[in-house]
Amino acid sequence: MPGPHDCFSQDVSRQSPSLVLVTGATGFIGCDVVSHLLRRGWRVRAFTRRPLPSTADHDRLDVVRGDMRDAGSLEAATKGASVVVHLAAVKRDEPDSDDVNVLGARRLVAACLASGCQRVINISTQSAKIARKGTYGRTKAQADEVFHASPLDVTTLLLSLVYGEGSGSVFTTMLKSIRALPVVPVFGDGKWISAPLHVGDVSSAIAACIEHDKTVGKLYDLGGPNLVTFDQLIDRLAATLGLHRYKVHIPLPIALGLAHLMTAVLRRPPITVSNILGSNQNTAIDIEPARRDFGFDPIDLSRGLSLVLGWRPSAGENDLTAEALAMAQYLMGAPLSRELIDRYADASHTLLGMHSPKPELVFVRRHPWALPFMDAAVGLMRPESLLRKKLLLMTAILEATPNHAEYFLKQPASPFEALRVCASQAARTIVKAVIGLLLYILVRRRI
Amino acid sequence: MSQVSDVIVVGSGASGVHAATALVEGGASVTMLDVGHEDKEYLSLVPDLPFSRMRREDPAQHRYLLGDRFEGIPLSPLAAGAQITPPHQYVVRQFPELAAIVAPAGFAALESFALGGLAQTWGAVCFPFLDSEIVRSGLDPRTLTPHYSEVARRIGVSAGTGDILRLAGQVKGLQPPLDVDDCAARVLHSYRGRREGFQRAGIGVGQPFMAVLTEPLDGRRAHAYHAMEFWSDAGGSVYRPCLTLRRLDGRPSFSYQRPYLVRRFREEPDGVVSVYARALDTDREVTFQARVLVLAAGAFGTTRIVLRSLGLYDLKVPFACNAHTYVPCICYRMIGAPVSERAHGLAQLTMIYDPTGDQQHLVQGQMYSYRSLLLFRLLKESRFPVRESIRFVRGLASSLVIWVIQHEDTSSSDQFCRLCRSDDSDADYLEISYVPREEAERRRRMNERLMIRYIRRLGCWPLSIVRPPHGSSVHYGGHLPTNSAEKPLTTEPSGRLRGTRSVYIVDGAALSYLPAKGPTFTLMANANRVGEHVLRCLKHV
């Protein structure tokens, strides 16, 4: 299937490369780049520390294992390649950042010179441009200097916030927290401006640079066409998911303190000093040179989000989708397939018709975290309520699905376990009912 | 329009097919008129697998578990037929629009226009009536009893066990009893230890007679213990009237005509009966003629046809209807115990209580294990949060049993129906009037309390007592009671409608009394008896 943007300008001045080496091929951007280049009909060599999944099997794809810290593996990988797309980097402020990012760049340059591979597309970041840099920004900036100081034909792309389907990006972390948390923490004031860029546009830009000689020796800003603040981006993502989220702003010094602490304690901290610094200092993102030189034409944010999230429900569907997702999360702790969301919407229309939703239902659509408590409250106060009927409907739909059958068929292994289950459920019910009744009274009063 | 057959049978339900079988086997030509709805959507989708395996494996299960129009998700309060699953909902298709029945709130009427009628979803419990009950129903035990055995051989009935045999009447030609499930085995074990106390109180417990095969019969297979009775009729091990109809359908002297809704009959001076029916496909009136008419359209359907034919509008016709009560219980010895998936989903046990000590007013309870329906049906009753309810119910599901307590009923003047004319056209409707009788209600509750006390002694803790609306047992009778009194709108002991020359009543309308047992087996036996009687009459002429 073609990506969002397969063709840039028609003015192709270089022949198709014989073989493109992609470092960091298993990363979030790397995966997309590899498949994009393969779709173009090019031969690709993926350079990776981890084995590729077997689904990546392709007759024009050749996988080599190696490491940016291992000059030998780089030299072997660059042999026969005409272009290197350099994506490999460590991003979480790891102690070996200098070794991988800066020295790795030097090793790669040396390997290219030794193998006679002249062309390099170096992927860097807007964080390399900010004044107060974290480890990531600093090492990437140094790497950029290494490449441009070399005799190789280098093009560097400085990416803004990249979003896409894959996992492991800042963007997916944001999505996760929006889905899971009633209140989304924002590190800093939320006014940082980014130009979110679809991962498919990154891949297309890389291919276009390979094809356009005039990009050699240049650094380009790459960002999407829409400039949004961090707060606006969270609101848009939540809206696309049919959710409403409050944001809590954590002042920069405290946020940085937290990030330092996490980096010290956790092996894979969810947020790093570099992330926070990068999302609190604006950079001038000028995509005009890229448009002019290689026809860069990134897709609109709303279209890109709809590509990533798969669909965009219409206004009426939106409510049903939101409540379906919230209910499945509550009942099973699991997400819901599109098929089951549709089935739920269909059943809801068929059996319950169009009701003007009651305040408690409106509230849980916007605040799925409140659903367990509200359910406990309406169970006591209004067992015949619409919310309750909808929950029963969702239960019926989940129960009649093989994927969830085990959950409903599971039996306690002993009388002791059965009693323990009953006791723990009773305790949970009491706690939920207490909180739920308070919420219920508040919500009904307010409306 | 068509040639005159010996007999027209109206309706293909439990009564109709056995009357027809007796007639056809005796050499008479029979035309059966029926609306004849069948399932065309779901039954073919249901795999022939045990319930839990189907749940784990079949990706299309939502279609028949929930229904394509989600008709299998009952969100409203209990009504008649609430337990009917999507694959069996054809049984109540076009009800009430074809029935034109008006019932008050608090009375749930149900009629079927299906091929096979209401017994297509029958629980298959096969109680023969005791002699005293047969007599109160207006029939003669000596002439009726042999027909129980004949029907039992025809449909395949597995024997009951234990102390109910004494109170259940005698039937020959039975198959071996079914295997009980783990829950029922524990309850029976408890009963054996307390048997004397139960007997002193007039209570017996055992397995009921079931129209379920434990040995193959006529191409039908023995029950596979898949607990799928609510969803599929695979293998034909549970008796359904359509099985008998299928056997009849190949016979040259039998003709099954549908979709016809019979409106009325008229006895012609030349000795034939004309039957006027509406062809539902072309919406034209069609006339059929026969020498004898056998009405088996269900108690209300038959009554409607009779009243309309005789022009008896606005006449109060009393009837009887068994009241019943659900008592969901936890069989506490089963909590957390391993459960074998090999089970049937029908009534496991029965309890018969003789409150008067003379077998005249028996009360009966049937125990079902809750193992082949979905849990969400139970959650409606819980006021806990849904997530916790699921875990509760799931944890207790293997120990959940439902006792269904049934009470006797006789026709009385405060429960009647009457045929009314519609204002606008020549259409009419059957209006039901029902006033709960305090005395009967009080007696029922007293009997229930005692039954529940003994149910508790069997290790079943009652969770609640659910009284569905009157009428939802779908056991109706006594509209045209059989007796020897020379009154209009009664049935002669032979089965002939009094005042007619050749119209016979073989369904529930002819029973003057409904003991606390499902009437289906008796209706089949009686239909067979009347069929043979009609045959003799035809041969004499």
mmCIF file of N, CA, C and O in Angstrom, chain A residues 330-331 343 346-347 350-352 375-376 379-380 383 388 391-393 395-397 399-402 405-415 418 421-422 425 428-429 432, chain B residues 51-52 55-59 61-62 65-66 68-70 73 75 335-337 339 373-376 379-380 382-392 394-398:
data_model
loop_
_atom_site.group_PDB
_atom_site.id
_atom_site.type_symbol
_atom_site.label_atom_id
_atom_site.label_comp_id
_atom_site.label_asym_id
_atom_site.label_seq_id
_atom_site.Cartn_x
_atom_site.Cartn_y
_atom_site.Cartn_z
ATOM 1 N N TYR A 330 -13.026 -0.615 31.113
ATOM 2 C CA TYR A 330 -13.500 -0.812 32.485
ATOM 3 C C TYR A 330 -13.832 -2.283 32.760
ATOM 4 O O TYR A 330 -13.395 -2.854 33.761
ATOM 5 N N LEU A 331 -14.572 -2.899 31.851
ATOM 6 C CA LEU A 331 -15.050 -4.259 32.130
ATOM 7 C C LEU A 331 -13.938 -5.295 31.998
ATOM 8 O O LEU A 331 -13.873 -6.245 32.780
ATOM 9 N N ARG A 343 -20.247 -3.212 16.442
ATOM 10 C CA ARG A 343 -21.339 -4.068 16.904
ATOM 11 C C ARG A 343 -22.058 -3.403 18.080
ATOM 12 O O ARG A 343 -23.274 -3.429 18.186
ATOM 13 N N ASP A 346 -24.157 -0.539 16.817
ATOM 14 C CA ASP A 346 -25.320 -1.097 16.144
ATOM 15 C C ASP A 346 -26.364 -1.560 17.176
ATOM 16 O O ASP A 346 -27.546 -1.221 17.103
ATOM 17 N N ALA A 347 -25.892 -2.311 18.170
ATOM 18 C CA ALA A 347 -26.804 -2.830 19.199
ATOM 19 C C ALA A 347 -27.422 -1.687 19.988
ATOM 20 O O ALA A 347 -28.604 -1.717 20.323
ATOM 21 N N THR A 350 -30.097 -0.204 17.909
ATOM 22 C CA THR A 350 -31.228 -1.109 17.722
ATOM 23 C C THR A 350 -32.053 -1.244 18.996
ATOM 24 O O THR A 350 -33.271 -1.212 18.957
ATOM 25 N N LEU A 351 -31.385 -1.431 20.123
ATOM 26 C CA LEU A 351 -32.114 -1.764 21.342
ATOM 27 C C LEU A 351 -32.464 -0.548 22.188
ATOM 28 O O LEU A 351 -33.465 -0.539 22.878
ATOM 29 N N LEU A 352 -31.615 0.460 22.153
ATOM 30 C CA LEU A 352 -31.844 1.587 23.058
ATOM 31 C C LEU A 352 -32.281 2.844 22.327
ATOM 32 O O LEU A 352 -32.710 3.803 22.956
ATOM 33 N N ASP A 375 -20.736 3.647 37.697
ATOM 34 C CA ASP A 375 -21.479 2.390 37.586
ATOM 35 C C ASP A 375 -21.929 1.924 38.966
ATOM 36 O O ASP A 375 -23.087 1.541 39.163
ATOM 37 N N ALA A 376 -21.014 1.985 39.940
ATOM 38 C CA ALA A 376 -21.367 1.576 41.295
ATOM 39 C C ALA A 376 -22.515 2.427 41.818
ATOM 40 O O ALA A 376 -23.443 1.931 42.461
ATOM 41 N N GLY A 379 -25.839 1.695 39.922
ATOM 42 C CA GLY A 379 -26.315 0.370 40.324
ATOM 43 C C GLY A 379 -27.193 0.467 41.562
ATOM 44 O O GLY A 379 -28.192 -0.240 41.691
ATOM 45 N N LEU A 380 -26.805 1.344 42.468
ATOM 46 C CA LEU A 380 -27.585 1.506 43.697
ATOM 47 C C LEU A 380 -28.763 2.445 43.504
ATOM 48 O O LEU A 380 -29.862 2.188 43.980
ATOM 49 N N PRO A 383 -30.883 1.350 38.918
ATOM 50 C CA PRO A 383 -30.456 0.157 38.177
ATOM 51 C C PRO A 383 -31.056 0.075 36.768
ATOM 52 O O PRO A 383 -30.538 -0.645 35.926
ATOM 53 N N ARG A 388 -26.493 1.891 32.813
ATOM 54 C CA ARG A 388 -26.481 0.509 33.245
ATOM 55 C C ARG A 388 -26.849 -0.426 32.087
ATOM 56 O O ARG A 388 -26.233 -1.465 31.871
ATOM 57 N N LEU A 391 -24.009 -0.751 29.751
ATOM 58 C CA LEU A 391 -22.960 -1.632 30.279
ATOM 59 C C LEU A 391 -23.345 -3.100 30.090
ATOM 60 O O LEU A 391 -22.511 -3.937 29.738
ATOM 61 N N LEU A 392 -24.612 -3.409 30.310
ATOM 62 C CA LEU A 392 -25.062 -4.797 30.121
ATOM 63 C C LEU A 392 -24.944 -5.190 28.652
ATOM 64 O O LEU A 392 -24.543 -6.306 28.317
ATOM 65 N N LEU A 393 -25.277 -4.250 27.798
ATOM 66 C CA LEU A 393 -25.174 -4.487 26.360
ATOM 67 C C LEU A 393 -23.728 -4.792 25.984
ATOM 68 O O LEU A 393 -23.441 -5.748 25.253
ATOM 69 N N THR A 395 -21.421 -5.905 27.922
ATOM 70 C CA THR A 395 -21.064 -7.198 28.508
ATOM 71 C C THR A 395 -21.525 -8.331 27.603
ATOM 72 O O THR A 395 -20.786 -9.280 27.334
ATOM 73 N N ALA A 396 -22.757 -8.212 27.100
ATOM 74 C CA ALA A 396 -23.289 -9.255 26.221
ATOM 75 C C ALA A 396 -22.421 -9.388 24.978
ATOM 76 O O ALA A 396 -22.100 -10.501 24.539
ATOM 77 N N ILE A 397 -22.025 -8.258 24.424
ATOM 78 C CA ILE A 397 -21.224 -8.290 23.201
ATOM 79 C C ILE A 397 -19.850 -8.898 23.467
ATOM 80 O O ILE A 397 -19.363 -9.720 22.699
ATOM 81 N N GLU A 399 -19.148 -10.974 25.860
ATOM 82 C CA GLU A 399 -19.296 -12.381 26.246
ATOM 83 C C GLU A 399 -19.466 -13.272 25.013
ATOM 84 O O GLU A 399 -19.032 -14.420 25.016
ATOM 85 N N ALA A 400 -20.069 -12.740 23.977
ATOM 86 C CA ALA A 400 -20.301 -13.548 22.771
ATOM 87 C C ALA A 400 -19.177 -13.376 21.767
ATOM 88 O O ALA A 400 -19.418 -13.266 20.570
ATOM 89 N N THR A 401 -17.946 -13.315 22.236
ATOM 90 C CA THR A 401 -16.784 -13.179 21.361
ATOM 91 C C THR A 401 -15.735 -14.185 21.820
ATOM 92 O O THR A 401 -15.412 -14.217 23.001
ATOM 93 N N PRO A 402 -15.229 -15.012 20.906
ATOM 94 C CA PRO A 402 -14.273 -16.047 21.338
ATOM 95 C C PRO A 402 -13.060 -15.464 22.074
ATOM 96 O O PRO A 402 -12.585 -16.066 23.036
ATOM 97 N N ALA A 405 -14.057 -15.122 25.593
ATOM 98 C CA ALA A 405 -14.803 -16.233 26.196
ATOM 99 C C ALA A 405 -14.126 -16.722 27.461
ATOM 100 O O ALA A 405 -14.772 -16.978 28.476
ATOM 101 N N GLU A 406 -12.807 -16.837 27.395
ATOM 102 C CA GLU A 406 -12.078 -17.384 28.534
ATOM 103 C C GLU A 406 -12.359 -16.584 29.808
ATOM 104 O O GLU A 406 -12.495 -17.132 30.891
ATOM 105 N N TYR A 407 -12.441 -15.280 29.644
ATOM 106 C CA TYR A 407 -12.693 -14.409 30.791
ATOM 107 C C TYR A 407 -14.021 -14.770 31.456
ATOM 108 O O TYR A 407 -14.133 -14.782 32.675
ATOM 109 N N PHE A 408 -15.019 -15.053 30.624
ATOM 110 C CA PHE A 408 -16.341 -15.335 31.172
ATOM 111 C C PHE A 408 -16.485 -16.784 31.624
ATOM 112 O O PHE A 408 -17.345 -17.098 32.435
ATOM 113 N N LEU A 409 -15.659 -17.665 31.071
ATOM 114 C CA LEU A 409 -15.794 -19.089 31.408
ATOM 115 C C LEU A 409 -14.903 -19.488 32.582
ATOM 116 O O LEU A 409 -15.007 -20.578 33.103
ATOM 117 N N LYS A 410 -14.032 -18.579 32.969
ATOM 118 C CA LYS A 410 -13.046 -18.918 34.006
ATOM 119 C C LYS A 410 -13.747 -19.288 35.313
ATOM 120 O O LYS A 410 -14.648 -18.607 35.765
ATOM 121 N N GLN A 411 -13.303 -20.384 35.881
ATOM 122 C CA GLN A 411 -13.916 -20.863 37.122
ATOM 123 C C GLN A 411 -12.893 -20.807 38.256
ATOM 124 O O GLN A 411 -11.715 -21.034 38.018
ATOM 125 N N PRO A 412 -13.345 -20.545 39.464
ATOM 126 C CA PRO A 412 -12.401 -20.585 40.582
ATOM 127 C C PRO A 412 -11.886 -22.009 40.780
ATOM 128 O O PRO A 412 -12.619 -22.974 40.571
ATOM 129 N N ALA A 413 -10.614 -22.113 41.179
ATOM 130 C CA ALA A 413 -9.992 -23.435 41.276
ATOM 131 C C ALA A 413 -10.355 -24.146 42.567
ATOM 132 O O ALA A 413 -10.222 -25.358 42.675
ATOM 133 N N SER A 414 -10.800 -23.406 43.548
ATOM 134 C CA SER A 414 -11.115 -24.041 44.835
ATOM 135 C C SER A 414 -12.186 -23.216 45.539
ATOM 136 O O SER A 414 -12.382 -22.048 45.202
ATOM 137 N N PRO A 415 -12.855 -23.806 46.510
ATOM 138 C CA PRO A 415 -13.839 -23.029 47.268
ATOM 139 C C PRO A 415 -13.187 -21.811 47.909
ATOM 140 O O PRO A 415 -13.773 -20.734 47.971
ATOM 141 N N ALA A 418 -12.917 -19.110 45.390
ATOM 142 C CA ALA A 418 -14.227 -18.531 45.108
ATOM 143 C C ALA A 418 -14.612 -17.532 46.188
ATOM 144 O O ALA A 418 -15.100 -16.433 45.903
ATOM 145 N N VAL A 421 -12.508 -14.398 45.892
ATOM 146 C CA VAL A 421 -13.000 -13.538 44.808
ATOM 147 C C VAL A 421 -14.212 -12.747 45.278
ATOM 148 O O VAL A 421 -14.290 -11.533 45.103
ATOM 149 N N CYS A 422 -15.142 -13.444 45.923
ATOM 150 C CA CYS A 422 -16.355 -12.764 46.381
ATOM 151 C C CYS A 422 -16.011 -11.663 47.374
ATOM 152 O O CYS A 422 -16.536 -10.546 47.284
ATOM 153 N N GLN A 425 -14.319 -8.720 45.635
ATOM 154 C CA GLN A 425 -15.253 -7.955 44.804
ATOM 155 C C GLN A 425 -16.189 -7.129 45.682
ATOM 156 O O GLN A 425 -16.541 -6.008 45.329
ATOM 157 N N ARG A 428 -14.251 -4.106 46.853
ATOM 158 C CA ARG A 428 -14.120 -3.141 45.754
ATOM 159 C C ARG A 428 -15.434 -2.398 45.537
ATOM 160 O O ARG A 428 -15.450 -1.199 45.283
ATOM 161 N N THR A 429 -16.531 -3.172 45.619
ATOM 162 C CA THR A 429 -17.832 -2.550 45.404
ATOM 163 C C THR A 429 -18.079 -1.434 46.414
ATOM 164 O O THR A 429 -18.564 -0.357 46.062
ATOM 165 N N LYS A 432 -15.903 1.590 45.597
ATOM 166 C CA LYS A 432 -16.377 2.264 44.396
ATOM 167 C C LYS A 432 -17.701 2.973 44.643
ATOM 168 O O LYS A 432 -17.935 4.063 44.114
ATOM 169 N N PHE B 51 -20.916 -26.605 24.580
ATOM 170 C CA PHE B 51 -21.157 -25.175 24.770
ATOM 171 C C PHE B 51 -19.864 -24.381 24.983
ATOM 172 O O PHE B 51 -19.622 -23.385 24.319
ATOM 173 N N SER B 52 -19.018 -24.845 25.892
ATOM 174 C CA SER B 52 -17.838 -24.045 26.207
ATOM 175 C C SER B 52 -16.848 -24.036 25.041
ATOM 176 O O SER B 52 -16.169 -23.049 24.802
ATOM 177 N N ARG B 55 -18.036 -21.607 22.562
ATOM 178 C CA ARG B 55 -17.745 -20.245 23.038
ATOM 179 C C ARG B 55 -16.302 -19.850 22.776
ATOM 180 O O ARG B 55 -15.984 -18.724 22.440
ATOM 181 N N ARG B 56 -15.404 -20.822 22.954
ATOM 182 C CA ARG B 56 -13.985 -20.501 22.767
ATOM 183 C C ARG B 56 -13.597 -20.424 21.301
ATOM 184 O O ARG B 56 -12.644 -19.749 20.950
ATOM 185 N N GLU B 57 -14.321 -21.138 20.439
ATOM 186 C CA GLU B 57 -13.810 -21.337 19.091
ATOM 187 C C GLU B 57 -14.583 -20.641 17.974
ATOM 188 O O GLU B 57 -13.993 -20.311 16.956
ATOM 189 N N ASP B 58 -15.878 -20.465 18.144
ATOM 190 C CA ASP B 58 -16.647 -20.037 16.969
ATOM 191 C C ASP B 58 -16.688 -18.517 16.816
ATOM 192 O O ASP B 58 -17.318 -17.825 17.613
ATOM 193 N N PRO B 59 -16.016 -17.985 15.804
ATOM 194 C CA PRO B 59 -16.013 -16.528 15.644
ATOM 195 C C PRO B 59 -17.379 -15.965 15.248
ATOM 196 O O PRO B 59 -17.614 -14.782 15.406
ATOM 197 N N GLN B 61 -20.189 -16.797 16.655
ATOM 198 C CA GLN B 61 -21.151 -17.106 17.708
ATOM 199 C C GLN B 61 -22.070 -15.939 18.055
ATOM 200 O O GLN B 61 -23.219 -16.146 18.452
ATOM 201 N N HIS B 62 -21.577 -14.709 17.896
ATOM 202 C CA HIS B 62 -22.426 -13.576 18.263
ATOM 203 C C HIS B 62 -23.715 -13.560 17.457
ATOM 204 O O HIS B 62 -24.733 -13.060 17.915
ATOM 205 N N LEU B 65 -25.875 -16.178 19.314
ATOM 206 C CA LEU B 65 -25.987 -15.927 20.758
ATOM 207 C C LEU B 65 -26.730 -14.620 21.016
ATOM 208 O O LEU B 65 -27.520 -14.521 21.951
ATOM 209 N N LEU B 66 -26.445 -13.620 20.196
ATOM 210 C CA LEU B 66 -27.076 -12.316 20.412
ATOM 211 C C LEU B 66 -28.169 -12.036 19.394
ATOM 212 O O LEU B 66 -29.094 -11.285 19.675
ATOM 213 N N ASP B 68 -28.852 -11.307 14.981
ATOM 214 C CA ASP B 68 -28.427 -10.265 14.053
ATOM 215 C C ASP B 68 -29.094 -8.929 14.365
ATOM 216 O O ASP B 68 -28.592 -7.872 14.014
ATOM 217 N N ARG B 69 -30.249 -8.985 15.001
ATOM 218 C CA ARG B 69 -30.918 -7.749 15.403
ATOM 219 C C ARG B 69 -30.867 -7.601 16.917
ATOM 220 O O ARG B 69 -31.648 -6.893 17.510
ATOM 221 N N PHE B 70 -29.942 -8.330 17.527
ATOM 222 C CA PHE B 70 -29.709 -8.286 18.971
ATOM 223 C C PHE B 70 -30.951 -8.688 19.758
ATOM 224 O O PHE B 70 -31.158 -8.257 20.882
ATOM 225 N N ILE B 73 -30.681 -10.223 23.370
ATOM 226 C CA ILE B 73 -30.247 -9.465 24.551
ATOM 227 C C ILE B 73 -31.488 -8.890 25.211
ATOM 228 O O ILE B 73 -31.982 -7.847 24.798
ATOM 229 N N LEU B 75 -33.184 -6.730 27.507
ATOM 230 C CA LEU B 75 -32.896 -5.645 28.449
ATOM 231 C C LEU B 75 -34.138 -5.253 29.239
ATOM 232 O O LEU B 75 -34.062 -4.576 30.236
ATOM 233 N N ILE B 335 -19.446 -24.757 45.145
ATOM 234 C CA ILE B 335 -18.626 -23.550 44.996
ATOM 235 C C ILE B 335 -17.160 -23.943 44.871
ATOM 236 O O ILE B 335 -16.606 -24.625 45.743
ATOM 237 N N GLY B 336 -16.551 -23.554 43.789
ATOM 238 C CA GLY B 336 -15.131 -23.827 43.584
ATOM 239 C C GLY B 336 -14.808 -25.282 43.286
ATOM 240 O O GLY B 336 -13.642 -25.638 43.177
ATOM 241 N N ALA B 337 -15.833 -26.137 43.158
ATOM 242 C CA ALA B 337 -15.560 -27.547 42.865
ATOM 243 C C ALA B 337 -15.340 -27.710 41.360
ATOM 244 O O ALA B 337 -15.886 -26.941 40.573
ATOM 245 N N VAL B 339 -15.921 -28.853 37.691
ATOM 246 C CA VAL B 339 -17.192 -29.144 37.016
ATOM 247 C C VAL B 339 -16.908 -29.842 35.698
ATOM 248 O O VAL B 339 -16.101 -29.363 34.908
ATOM 249 N N LEU B 373 -26.428 -20.837 29.259
ATOM 250 C CA LEU B 373 -26.855 -19.498 28.856
ATOM 251 C C LEU B 373 -25.731 -18.552 29.238
ATOM 252 O O LEU B 373 -24.865 -18.891 30.033
ATOM 253 N N LEU B 374 -25.754 -17.349 28.661
ATOM 254 C CA LEU B 374 -24.672 -16.410 28.940
ATOM 255 C C LEU B 374 -24.904 -15.732 30.294
ATOM 256 O O LEU B 374 -26.027 -15.608 30.764
ATOM 257 N N LEU B 375 -23.787 -15.314 30.881
ATOM 258 C CA LEU B 375 -23.871 -14.731 32.218
ATOM 259 C C LEU B 375 -24.564 -13.377 32.229
ATOM 260 O O LEU B 375 -25.160 -12.993 33.212
ATOM 261 N N PHE B 376 -24.472 -12.642 31.103
ATOM 262 C CA PHE B 376 -24.997 -11.276 31.142
ATOM 263 C C PHE B 376 -26.479 -11.238 31.482
ATOM 264 O O PHE B 376 -26.966 -10.260 32.018
ATOM 265 N N LEU B 379 -26.834 -10.557 35.130
ATOM 266 C CA LEU B 379 -26.290 -9.334 35.715
ATOM 267 C C LEU B 379 -27.377 -8.288 35.952
ATOM 268 O O LEU B 379 -27.250 -7.446 36.808
ATOM 269 N N LYS B 380 -28.439 -8.370 35.132
ATOM 270 C CA LYS B 380 -29.552 -7.445 35.280
ATOM 271 C C LYS B 380 -30.086 -7.434 36.709
ATOM 272 O O LYS B 380 -30.559 -6.439 37.202
ATOM 273 N N SER B 382 -28.419 -7.933 39.387
ATOM 274 C CA SER B 382 -27.466 -7.504 40.401
ATOM 275 C C SER B 382 -27.437 -5.988 40.482
ATOM 276 O O SER B 382 -27.582 -5.297 39.479
ATOM 277 N N ARG B 383 -27.230 -5.479 41.680
ATOM 278 C CA ARG B 383 -27.102 -4.025 41.802
ATOM 279 C C ARG B 383 -25.663 -3.642 42.119
ATOM 280 O O ARG B 383 -25.367 -2.500 42.411
ATOM 281 N N PHE B 384 -24.797 -4.628 42.065
ATOM 282 C CA PHE B 384 -23.369 -4.353 42.196
ATOM 283 C C PHE B 384 -22.882 -3.709 40.904
ATOM 284 O O PHE B 384 -23.528 -3.819 39.873
ATOM 285 N N PRO B 385 -21.719 -3.078 40.940
ATOM 286 C CA PRO B 385 -21.157 -2.583 39.680
ATOM 287 C C PRO B 385 -20.966 -3.748 38.702
ATOM 288 O O PRO B 385 -20.703 -4.874 39.130
ATOM 289 N N VAL B 386 -21.096 -3.469 37.419
ATOM 290 C CA VAL B 386 -21.129 -4.551 36.432
ATOM 291 C C VAL B 386 -19.838 -5.382 36.448
ATOM 292 O O VAL B 386 -19.873 -6.604 36.383
ATOM 293 N N ARG B 387 -18.699 -4.713 36.561
ATOM 294 C CA ARG B 387 -17.431 -5.448 36.518
ATOM 295 C C ARG B 387 -17.340 -6.439 37.686
ATOM 296 O O ARG B 387 -16.993 -7.606 37.502
ATOM 297 N N GLU B 388 -17.687 -5.978 38.853
ATOM 298 C CA GLU B 388 -17.644 -6.862 40.012
ATOM 299 C C GLU B 388 -18.712 -7.958 39.882
ATOM 300 O O GLU B 388 -18.484 -9.102 40.263
ATOM 301 N N SER B 389 -19.872 -7.575 39.335
ATOM 302 C CA SER B 389 -20.942 -8.570 39.158
ATOM 303 C C SER B 389 -20.474 -9.707 38.263
ATOM 304 O O SER B 389 -20.758 -10.868 38.526
ATOM 305 N N ILE B 390 -19.752 -9.342 37.180
ATOM 306 C CA ILE B 390 -19.284 -10.388 36.265
ATOM 307 C C ILE B 390 -18.408 -11.364 37.040
ATOM 308 O O ILE B 390 -18.548 -12.581 36.934
ATOM 309 N N ARG B 391 -17.526 -10.832 37.872
ATOM 310 C CA ARG B 391 -16.602 -11.725 38.572
ATOM 311 C C ARG B 391 -17.309 -12.570 39.615
ATOM 312 O O ARG B 391 -16.980 -13.736 39.815
ATOM 313 N N PHE B 392 -18.284 -11.962 40.264
ATOM 314 C CA PHE B 392 -19.120 -12.711 41.210
ATOM 315 C C PHE B 392 -19.806 -13.871 40.508
ATOM 316 O O PHE B 392 -19.711 -15.018 40.884
ATOM 317 N N ARG B 394 -19.361 -15.138 37.598
ATOM 318 C CA ARG B 394 -18.444 -16.087 37.002
ATOM 319 C C ARG B 394 -17.950 -17.071 38.065
ATOM 320 O O ARG B 394 -17.885 -18.275 37.841
ATOM 321 N N GLY B 395 -17.615 -16.534 39.228
ATOM 322 C CA GLY B 395 -17.098 -17.385 40.294
ATOM 323 C C GLY B 395 -18.143 -18.343 40.824
ATOM 324 O O GLY B 395 -17.820 -19.414 41.331
ATOM 325 N N LEU B 396 -19.413 -17.939 40.714
ATOM 326 C CA LEU B 396 -20.472 -18.771 41.290
ATOM 327 C C LEU B 396 -21.241 -19.543 40.223
ATOM 328 O O LEU B 396 -22.118 -20.338 40.560
ATOM 329 N N ALA B 397 -20.911 -19.322 38.952
ATOM 330 C CA ALA B 397 -21.730 -19.881 37.872
ATOM 331 C C ALA B 397 -21.869 -21.393 37.968
ATOM 332 O O ALA B 397 -22.948 -21.941 37.758
ATOM 333 N N SER B 398 -20.783 -22.080 38.322
ATOM 334 C CA SER B 398 -20.845 -23.543 38.323
ATOM 335 C C SER B 398 -21.724 -24.047 39.465
ATOM 336 O O SER B 398 -22.122 -25.210 39.471
#
